[in-house]
CSV table of C-alpha atoms and ligand atoms in Angstrom, one decimal:
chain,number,residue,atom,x,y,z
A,74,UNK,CA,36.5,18.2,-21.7
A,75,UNK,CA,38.1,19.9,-18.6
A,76,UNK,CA,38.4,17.8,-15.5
A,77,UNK,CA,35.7,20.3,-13.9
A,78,UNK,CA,33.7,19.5,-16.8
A,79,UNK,CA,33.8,15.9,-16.4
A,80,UNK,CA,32.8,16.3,-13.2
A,81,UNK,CA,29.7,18.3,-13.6
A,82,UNK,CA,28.4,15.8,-16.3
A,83,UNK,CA,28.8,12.8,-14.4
A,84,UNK,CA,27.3,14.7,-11.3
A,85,UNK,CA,24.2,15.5,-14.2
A,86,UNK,CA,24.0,11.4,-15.4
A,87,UNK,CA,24.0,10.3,-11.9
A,88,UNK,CA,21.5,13.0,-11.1
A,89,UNK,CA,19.5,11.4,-13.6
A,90,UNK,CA,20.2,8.2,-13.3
A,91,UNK,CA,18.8,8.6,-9.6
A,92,UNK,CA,15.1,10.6,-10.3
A,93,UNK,CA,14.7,8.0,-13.0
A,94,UNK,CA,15.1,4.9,-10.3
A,95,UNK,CA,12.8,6.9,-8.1
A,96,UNK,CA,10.6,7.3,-10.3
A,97,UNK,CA,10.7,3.5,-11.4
A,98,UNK,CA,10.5,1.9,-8.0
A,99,UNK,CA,7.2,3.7,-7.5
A,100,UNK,CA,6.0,2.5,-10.8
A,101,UNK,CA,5.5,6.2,-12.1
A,102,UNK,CA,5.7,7.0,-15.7
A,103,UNK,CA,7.5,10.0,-16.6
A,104,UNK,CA,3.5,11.2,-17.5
A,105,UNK,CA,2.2,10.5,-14.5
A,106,UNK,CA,5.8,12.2,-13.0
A,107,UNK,CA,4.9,15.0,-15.2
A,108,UNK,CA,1.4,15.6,-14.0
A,109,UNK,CA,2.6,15.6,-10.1
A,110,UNK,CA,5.1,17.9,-10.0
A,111,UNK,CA,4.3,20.1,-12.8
A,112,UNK,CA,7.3,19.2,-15.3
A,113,UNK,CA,6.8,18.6,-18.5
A,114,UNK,CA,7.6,14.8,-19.7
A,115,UNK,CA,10.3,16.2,-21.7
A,116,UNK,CA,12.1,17.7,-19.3
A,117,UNK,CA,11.6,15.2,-17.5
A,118,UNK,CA,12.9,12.8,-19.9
A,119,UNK,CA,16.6,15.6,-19.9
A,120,UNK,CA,16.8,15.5,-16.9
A,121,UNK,CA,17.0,11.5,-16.6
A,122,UNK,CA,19.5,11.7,-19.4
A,123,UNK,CA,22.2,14.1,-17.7
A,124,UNK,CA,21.2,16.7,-19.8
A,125,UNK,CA,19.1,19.5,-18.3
A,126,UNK,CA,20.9,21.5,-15.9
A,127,UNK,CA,17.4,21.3,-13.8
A,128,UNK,CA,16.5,24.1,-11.6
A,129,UNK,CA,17.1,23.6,-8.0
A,130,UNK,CA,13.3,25.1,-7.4
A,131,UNK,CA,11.8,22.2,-10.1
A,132,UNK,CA,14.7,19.4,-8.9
A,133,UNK,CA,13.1,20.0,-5.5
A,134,UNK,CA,8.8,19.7,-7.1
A,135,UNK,CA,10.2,16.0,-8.7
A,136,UNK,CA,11.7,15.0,-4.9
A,137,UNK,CA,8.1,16.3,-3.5
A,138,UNK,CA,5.7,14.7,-6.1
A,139,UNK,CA,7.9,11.3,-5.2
A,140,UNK,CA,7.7,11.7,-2.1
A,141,UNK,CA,11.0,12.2,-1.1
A,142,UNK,CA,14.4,14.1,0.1
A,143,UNK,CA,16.3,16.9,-2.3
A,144,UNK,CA,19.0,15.5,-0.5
A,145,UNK,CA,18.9,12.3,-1.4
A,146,UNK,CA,18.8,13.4,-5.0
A,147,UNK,CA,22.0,15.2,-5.0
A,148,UNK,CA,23.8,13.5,-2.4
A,149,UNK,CA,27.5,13.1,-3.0
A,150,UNK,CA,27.3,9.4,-2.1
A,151,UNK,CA,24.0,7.9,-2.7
A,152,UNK,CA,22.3,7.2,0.5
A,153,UNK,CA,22.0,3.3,1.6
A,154,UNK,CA,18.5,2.2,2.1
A,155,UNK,CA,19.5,1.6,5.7
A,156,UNK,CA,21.0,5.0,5.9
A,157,UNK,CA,17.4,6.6,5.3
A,158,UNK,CA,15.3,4.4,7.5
A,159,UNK,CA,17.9,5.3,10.5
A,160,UNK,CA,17.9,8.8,9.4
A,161,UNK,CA,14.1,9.5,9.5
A,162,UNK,CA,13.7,7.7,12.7
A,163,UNK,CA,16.1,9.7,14.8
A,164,UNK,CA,14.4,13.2,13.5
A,165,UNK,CA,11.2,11.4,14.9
A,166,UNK,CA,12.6,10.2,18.2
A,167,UNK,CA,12.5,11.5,21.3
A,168,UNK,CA,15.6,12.1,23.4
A,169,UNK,CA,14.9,8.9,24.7
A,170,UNK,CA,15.0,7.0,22.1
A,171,UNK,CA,17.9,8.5,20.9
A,172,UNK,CA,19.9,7.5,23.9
A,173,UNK,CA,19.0,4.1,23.4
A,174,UNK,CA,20.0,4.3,19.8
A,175,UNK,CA,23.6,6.0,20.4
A,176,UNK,CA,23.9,2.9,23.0
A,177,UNK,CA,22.8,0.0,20.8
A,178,UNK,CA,24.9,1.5,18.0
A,179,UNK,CA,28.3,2.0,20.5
A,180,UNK,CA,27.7,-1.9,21.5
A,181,UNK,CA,25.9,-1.3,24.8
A,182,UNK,CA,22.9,-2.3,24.8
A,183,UNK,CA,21.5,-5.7,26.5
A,184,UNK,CA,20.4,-7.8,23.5
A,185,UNK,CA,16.6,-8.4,24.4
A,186,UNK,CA,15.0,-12.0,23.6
A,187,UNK,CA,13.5,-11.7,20.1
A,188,UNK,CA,9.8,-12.1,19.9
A,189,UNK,CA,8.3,-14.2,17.2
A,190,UNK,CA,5.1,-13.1,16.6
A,191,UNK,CA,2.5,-15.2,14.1
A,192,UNK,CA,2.5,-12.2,11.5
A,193,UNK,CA,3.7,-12.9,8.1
A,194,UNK,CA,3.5,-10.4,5.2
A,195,UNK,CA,3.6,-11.1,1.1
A,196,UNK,CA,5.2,-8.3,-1.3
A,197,UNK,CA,5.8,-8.7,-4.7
A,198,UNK,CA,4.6,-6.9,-7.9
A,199,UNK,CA,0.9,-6.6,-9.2
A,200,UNK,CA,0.2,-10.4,-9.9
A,201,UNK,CA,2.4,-12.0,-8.0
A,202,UNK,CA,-0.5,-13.5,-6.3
A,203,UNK,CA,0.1,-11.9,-2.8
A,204,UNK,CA,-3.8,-11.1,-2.3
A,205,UNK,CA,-4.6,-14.6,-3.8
A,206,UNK,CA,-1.9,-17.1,-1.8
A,207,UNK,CA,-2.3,-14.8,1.1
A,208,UNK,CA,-6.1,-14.9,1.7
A,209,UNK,CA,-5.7,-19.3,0.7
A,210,UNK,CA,-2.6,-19.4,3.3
A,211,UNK,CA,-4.8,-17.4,6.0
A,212,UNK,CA,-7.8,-19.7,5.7
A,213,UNK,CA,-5.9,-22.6,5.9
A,214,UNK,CA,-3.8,-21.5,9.2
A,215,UNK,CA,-7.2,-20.3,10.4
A,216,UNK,CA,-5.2,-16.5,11.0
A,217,UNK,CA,-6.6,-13.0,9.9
A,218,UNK,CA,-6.1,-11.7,6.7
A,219,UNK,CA,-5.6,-8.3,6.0
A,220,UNK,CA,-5.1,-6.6,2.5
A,221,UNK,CA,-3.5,-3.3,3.2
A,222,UNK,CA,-5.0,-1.4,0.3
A,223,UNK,CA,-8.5,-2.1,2.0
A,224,UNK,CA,-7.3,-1.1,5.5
A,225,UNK,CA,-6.1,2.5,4.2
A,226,UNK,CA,-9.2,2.7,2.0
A,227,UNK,CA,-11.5,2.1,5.3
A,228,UNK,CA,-9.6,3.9,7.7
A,229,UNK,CA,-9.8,7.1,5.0
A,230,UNK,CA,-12.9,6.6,3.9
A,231,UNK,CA,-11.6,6.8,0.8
A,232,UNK,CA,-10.8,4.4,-2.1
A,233,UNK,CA,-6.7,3.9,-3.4
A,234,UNK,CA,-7.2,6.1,-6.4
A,235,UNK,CA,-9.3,8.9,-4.6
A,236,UNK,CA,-6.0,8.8,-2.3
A,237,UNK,CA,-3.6,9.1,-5.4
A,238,UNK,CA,-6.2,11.7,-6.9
A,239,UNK,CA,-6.4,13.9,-4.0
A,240,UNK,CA,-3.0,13.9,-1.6
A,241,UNK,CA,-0.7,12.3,-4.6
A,242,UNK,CA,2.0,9.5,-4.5
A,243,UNK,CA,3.9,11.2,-1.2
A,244,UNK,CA,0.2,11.2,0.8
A,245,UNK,CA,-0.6,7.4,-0.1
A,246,UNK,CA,2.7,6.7,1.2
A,247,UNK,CA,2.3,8.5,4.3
A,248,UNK,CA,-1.0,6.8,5.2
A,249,UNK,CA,0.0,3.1,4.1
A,250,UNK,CA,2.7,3.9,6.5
A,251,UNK,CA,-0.1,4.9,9.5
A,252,UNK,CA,-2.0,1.7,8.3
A,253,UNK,CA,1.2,-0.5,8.9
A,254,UNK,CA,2.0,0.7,12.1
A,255,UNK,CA,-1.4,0.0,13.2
A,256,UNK,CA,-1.5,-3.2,11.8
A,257,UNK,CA,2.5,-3.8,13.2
A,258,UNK,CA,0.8,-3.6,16.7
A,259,UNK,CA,-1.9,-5.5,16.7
A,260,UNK,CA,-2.5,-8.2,18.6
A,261,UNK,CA,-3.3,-12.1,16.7
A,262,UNK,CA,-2.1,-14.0,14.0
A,263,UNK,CA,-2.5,-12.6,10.5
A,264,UNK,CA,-1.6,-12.8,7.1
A,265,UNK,CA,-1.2,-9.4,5.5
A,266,UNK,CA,-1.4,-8.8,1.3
A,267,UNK,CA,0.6,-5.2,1.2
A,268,UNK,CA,0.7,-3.3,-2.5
A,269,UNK,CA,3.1,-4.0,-4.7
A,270,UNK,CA,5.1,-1.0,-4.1
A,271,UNK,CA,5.1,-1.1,-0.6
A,272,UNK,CA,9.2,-1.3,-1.2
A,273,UNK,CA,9.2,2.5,-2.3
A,274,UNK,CA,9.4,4.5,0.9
A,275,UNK,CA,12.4,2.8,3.0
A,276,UNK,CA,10.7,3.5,6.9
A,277,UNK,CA,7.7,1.7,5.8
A,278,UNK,CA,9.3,-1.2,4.1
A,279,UNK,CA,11.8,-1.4,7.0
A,280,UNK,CA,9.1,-1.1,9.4
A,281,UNK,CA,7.2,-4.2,7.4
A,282,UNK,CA,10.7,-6.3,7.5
A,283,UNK,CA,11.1,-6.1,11.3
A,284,UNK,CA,7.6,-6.3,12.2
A,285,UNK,CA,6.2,-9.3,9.6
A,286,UNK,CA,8.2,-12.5,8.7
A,287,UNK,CA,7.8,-11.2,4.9
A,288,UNK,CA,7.7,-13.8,1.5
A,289,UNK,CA,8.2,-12.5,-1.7
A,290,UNK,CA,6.3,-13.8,-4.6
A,291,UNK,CA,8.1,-14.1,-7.5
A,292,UNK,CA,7.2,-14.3,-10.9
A,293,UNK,CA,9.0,-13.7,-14.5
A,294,UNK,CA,7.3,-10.1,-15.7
A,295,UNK,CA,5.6,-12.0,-18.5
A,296,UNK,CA,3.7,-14.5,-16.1
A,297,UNK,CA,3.3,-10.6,-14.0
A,298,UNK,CA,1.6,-9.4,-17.4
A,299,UNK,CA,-0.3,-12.2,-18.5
A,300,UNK,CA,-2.1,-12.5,-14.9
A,301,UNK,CA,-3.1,-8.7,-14.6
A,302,UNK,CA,-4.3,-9.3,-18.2
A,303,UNK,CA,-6.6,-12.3,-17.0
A,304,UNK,CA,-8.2,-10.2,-14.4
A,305,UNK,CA,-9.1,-7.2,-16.6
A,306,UNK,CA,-7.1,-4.8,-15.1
A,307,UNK,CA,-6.5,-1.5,-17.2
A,308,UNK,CA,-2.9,-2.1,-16.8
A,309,UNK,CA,-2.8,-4.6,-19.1
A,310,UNK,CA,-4.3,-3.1,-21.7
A,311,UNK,CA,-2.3,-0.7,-24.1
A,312,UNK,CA,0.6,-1.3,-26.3
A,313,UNK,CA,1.6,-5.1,-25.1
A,314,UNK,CA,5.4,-4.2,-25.7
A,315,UNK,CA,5.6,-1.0,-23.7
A,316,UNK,CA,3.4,-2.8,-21.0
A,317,UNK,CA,5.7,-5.1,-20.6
A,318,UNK,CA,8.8,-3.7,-21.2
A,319,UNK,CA,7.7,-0.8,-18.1
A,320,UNK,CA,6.8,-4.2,-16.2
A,321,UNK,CA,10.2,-5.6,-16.8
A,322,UNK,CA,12.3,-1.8,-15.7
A,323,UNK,CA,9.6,-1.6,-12.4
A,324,UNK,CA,10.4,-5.2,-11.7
A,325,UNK,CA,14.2,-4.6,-12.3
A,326,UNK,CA,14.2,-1.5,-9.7
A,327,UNK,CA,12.3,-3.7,-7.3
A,328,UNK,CA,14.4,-7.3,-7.4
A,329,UNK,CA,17.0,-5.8,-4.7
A,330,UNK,CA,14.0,-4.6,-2.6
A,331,UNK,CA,12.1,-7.4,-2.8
A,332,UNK,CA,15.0,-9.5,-2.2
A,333,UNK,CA,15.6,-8.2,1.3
A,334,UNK,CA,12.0,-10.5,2.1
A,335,UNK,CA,12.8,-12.7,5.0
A,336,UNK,CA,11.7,-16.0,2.5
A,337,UNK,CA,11.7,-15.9,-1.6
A,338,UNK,CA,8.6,-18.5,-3.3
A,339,UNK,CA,8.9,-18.5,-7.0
A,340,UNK,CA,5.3,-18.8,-8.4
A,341,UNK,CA,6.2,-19.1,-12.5
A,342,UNK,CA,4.7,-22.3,-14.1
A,343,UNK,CA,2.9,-23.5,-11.3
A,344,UNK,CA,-0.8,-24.0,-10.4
A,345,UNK,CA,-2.3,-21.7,-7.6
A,346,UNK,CA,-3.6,-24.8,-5.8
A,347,UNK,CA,0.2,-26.1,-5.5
A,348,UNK,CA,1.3,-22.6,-5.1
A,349,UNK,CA,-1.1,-22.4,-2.0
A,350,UNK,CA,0.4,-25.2,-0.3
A,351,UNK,CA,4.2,-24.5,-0.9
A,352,UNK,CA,3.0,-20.8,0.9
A,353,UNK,CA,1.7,-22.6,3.9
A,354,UNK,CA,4.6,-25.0,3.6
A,355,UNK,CA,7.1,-22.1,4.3
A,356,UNK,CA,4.9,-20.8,6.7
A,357,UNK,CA,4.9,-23.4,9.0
A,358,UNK,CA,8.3,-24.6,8.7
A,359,UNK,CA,8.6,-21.2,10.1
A,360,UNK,CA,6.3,-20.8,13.3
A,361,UNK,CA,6.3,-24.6,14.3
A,362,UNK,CA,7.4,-24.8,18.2
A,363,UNK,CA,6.7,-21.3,18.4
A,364,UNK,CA,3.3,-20.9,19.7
A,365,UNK,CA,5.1,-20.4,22.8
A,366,UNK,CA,4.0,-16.8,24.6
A,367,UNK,CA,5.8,-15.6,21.4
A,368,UNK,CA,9.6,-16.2,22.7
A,369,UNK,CA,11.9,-18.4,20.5
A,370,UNK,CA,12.4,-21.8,21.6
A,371,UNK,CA,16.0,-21.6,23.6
A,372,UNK,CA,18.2,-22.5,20.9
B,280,ADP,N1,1.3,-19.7,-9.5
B,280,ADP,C1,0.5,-18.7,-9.2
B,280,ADP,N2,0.6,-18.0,-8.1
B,280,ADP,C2,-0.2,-17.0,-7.8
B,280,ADP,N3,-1.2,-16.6,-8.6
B,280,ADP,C3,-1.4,-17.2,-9.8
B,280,ADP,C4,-0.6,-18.3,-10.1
B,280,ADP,N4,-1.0,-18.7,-11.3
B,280,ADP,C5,-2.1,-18.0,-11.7
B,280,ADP,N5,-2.3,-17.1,-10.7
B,280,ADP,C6,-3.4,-16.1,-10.8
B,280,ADP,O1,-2.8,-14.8,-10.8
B,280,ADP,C7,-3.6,-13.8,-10.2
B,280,ADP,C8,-2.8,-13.2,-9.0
B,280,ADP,O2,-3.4,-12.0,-8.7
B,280,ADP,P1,-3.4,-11.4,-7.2
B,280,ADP,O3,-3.5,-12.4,-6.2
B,280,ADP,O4,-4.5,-10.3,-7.2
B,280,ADP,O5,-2.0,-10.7,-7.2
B,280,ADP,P2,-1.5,-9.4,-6.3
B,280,ADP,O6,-2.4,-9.3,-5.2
B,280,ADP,O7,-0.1,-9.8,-6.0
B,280,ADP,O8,-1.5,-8.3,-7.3
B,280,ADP,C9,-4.8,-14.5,-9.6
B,280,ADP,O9,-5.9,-14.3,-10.5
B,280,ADP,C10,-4.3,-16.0,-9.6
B,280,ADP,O10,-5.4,-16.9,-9.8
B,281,S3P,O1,3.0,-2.1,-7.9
B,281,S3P,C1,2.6,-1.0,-7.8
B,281,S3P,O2,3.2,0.1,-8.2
B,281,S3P,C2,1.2,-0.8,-7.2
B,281,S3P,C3,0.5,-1.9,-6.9
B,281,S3P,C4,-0.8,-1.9,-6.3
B,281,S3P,O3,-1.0,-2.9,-5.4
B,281,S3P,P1,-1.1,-4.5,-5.8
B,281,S3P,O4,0.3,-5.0,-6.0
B,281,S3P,O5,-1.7,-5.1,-4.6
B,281,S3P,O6,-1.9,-4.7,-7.0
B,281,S3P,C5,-1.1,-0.6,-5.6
B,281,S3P,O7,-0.5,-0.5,-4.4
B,281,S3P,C6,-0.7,0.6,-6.4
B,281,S3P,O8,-1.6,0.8,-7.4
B,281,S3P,C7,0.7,0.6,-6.9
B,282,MG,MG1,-3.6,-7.7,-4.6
């Protein structure tokens, strides 16, 4: 193989290599990848393996039908996480904003007293026991709990899979992201339960890291499987392999995402009762001597 060669088929696996992550992290299979953009699976299934030399018109329905950027497909260098969030926020600023960006990012700008706020989010994958802990950890701290899924459903009027049904995986995105934001400034102590792949769209996970002291739950994917089994959810049915080997990739693509959570608990092997109290535990240890107006304690 020429040089040029080379080039264009490692520019083809790492074309792949990238839809397919995308595709992971939202915990898409390459069916339901097919359905939304209109692909078939097999093609699909080329193109994550460096082989189809896709169409730039069809490249750019599989970046819509996830939700996001061409660009960020073909990039020369893939894009940082970070890169993306500061990205889309300076198309949406105003000129403003952007001043004060170009100053904090020259060194300039006055460092402003953090505020801790008594708002603490759990993520994690489907099981992880992020609706369970969270609404036991909000009772006991006598805070708000809020499970984001049933904030989007009531503001929309509209249940999560009528909101997958109708505007696809790019329009759920865009209104957990309203949800958040809503949620980011209201007033009061709460305990939030987001979905589990709130860590797919990087503004919205971003805007959840700096707005929520966040915890993830963490749990082997068999202990995942086995507790989205016991409650009788359809994703546990099927081929008990192929269940759990998707499980295992989706968890895989997340870990990194995840791991950027302010606080890790690992739930595996233990009782939800003890579980409970170890969430409350961190928790505390956290906000203790901060009910304070919301400043930090001088140091
Ligand atoms: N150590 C544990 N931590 C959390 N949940 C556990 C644990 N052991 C068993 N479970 C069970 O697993 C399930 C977790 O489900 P859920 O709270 O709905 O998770 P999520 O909201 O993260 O999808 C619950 O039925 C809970 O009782
Ligand atoms: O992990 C996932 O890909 C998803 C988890 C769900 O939330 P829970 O983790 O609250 O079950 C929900 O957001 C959506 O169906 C996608
Ligand atoms: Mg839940």
């Amino acid at each position: 193989m020429t040089d040029a060669a080379q080039q264009e088929a490692d520019f083809l696996n790492e074309l792949g290599r990238r839809v397919r992550h995308a595709r992971t992290v939202r915990g898409l299979s390459r069916k339901l990848l097919s359905q939304a953009s209109g692909l078939s699976e097999r093609y699909i299934a080329q193109l994550e393996g460096g082989q189809g030399n896709v169409s730039i018109i069809l490249l750019r329905r599989v970046a819509n039908a996830m939700g996001m950027r061409l660009d960020d497909l073909v990039a020369a260098q893939e894009t940082s996480s970070d890169w993306r969030v500061v990205r889309d926020l300076v198309e949406q600023a105003n000129p403003e904003q952007i001043a004060l960006a170009k100053s904090a990012l020259a060194g300039s700008a006055t460092a402003e007293s953090r505020v801790v706020r008594r708002r603490v989010a759990v993520v994690g994958l489907r099981g992880a026991g992020k609706s369970t802990l969270g609404r036991m950890a909000a009772a006991h701290l006598g805070w708000r709990f809020v499970e984001l899924n049933t904030e989007i459903e009531r503001e929309n009027g509209l249940s999560v899979g009528e909101i997958f049904a109708i505007y696809g995986q790019e329009g759920y995105r865009r209104l957990e992201q309203k949800a958040l934001r809503q949620l980011a400034e209201h007033p009061g102590p709460m305990v939030l339960a987001t979905g589990g792949s709130i860590v797919a769209e990087p503004l919205t996970y971003d805007l959840l890291l700096s707005s929520f002291y966040t915890i993830w739950l963490r749990a082997r994917p068999e202990e995942h499987l086995q507790r989205v089994r016991d409650q009788g959810h359809v994703e546990g049915k099927g081929d008990p392999t192929s269940v759990l080997e998707d499980l295992r990739a989706v968890l895989l693509s997340r870990e990194p995402l995840y791991a950027r959570a302010s606080a890790v608990v690992d739930t595996s092997d233990v009782p939800v009762e003890v579980m409970a109290e170890r969430v409350i535990g961190v928790i505390e240890d956290r906000f203790n001597g901060t009910d304070n107006g919301g400043r930090r304690p001088a140091a």
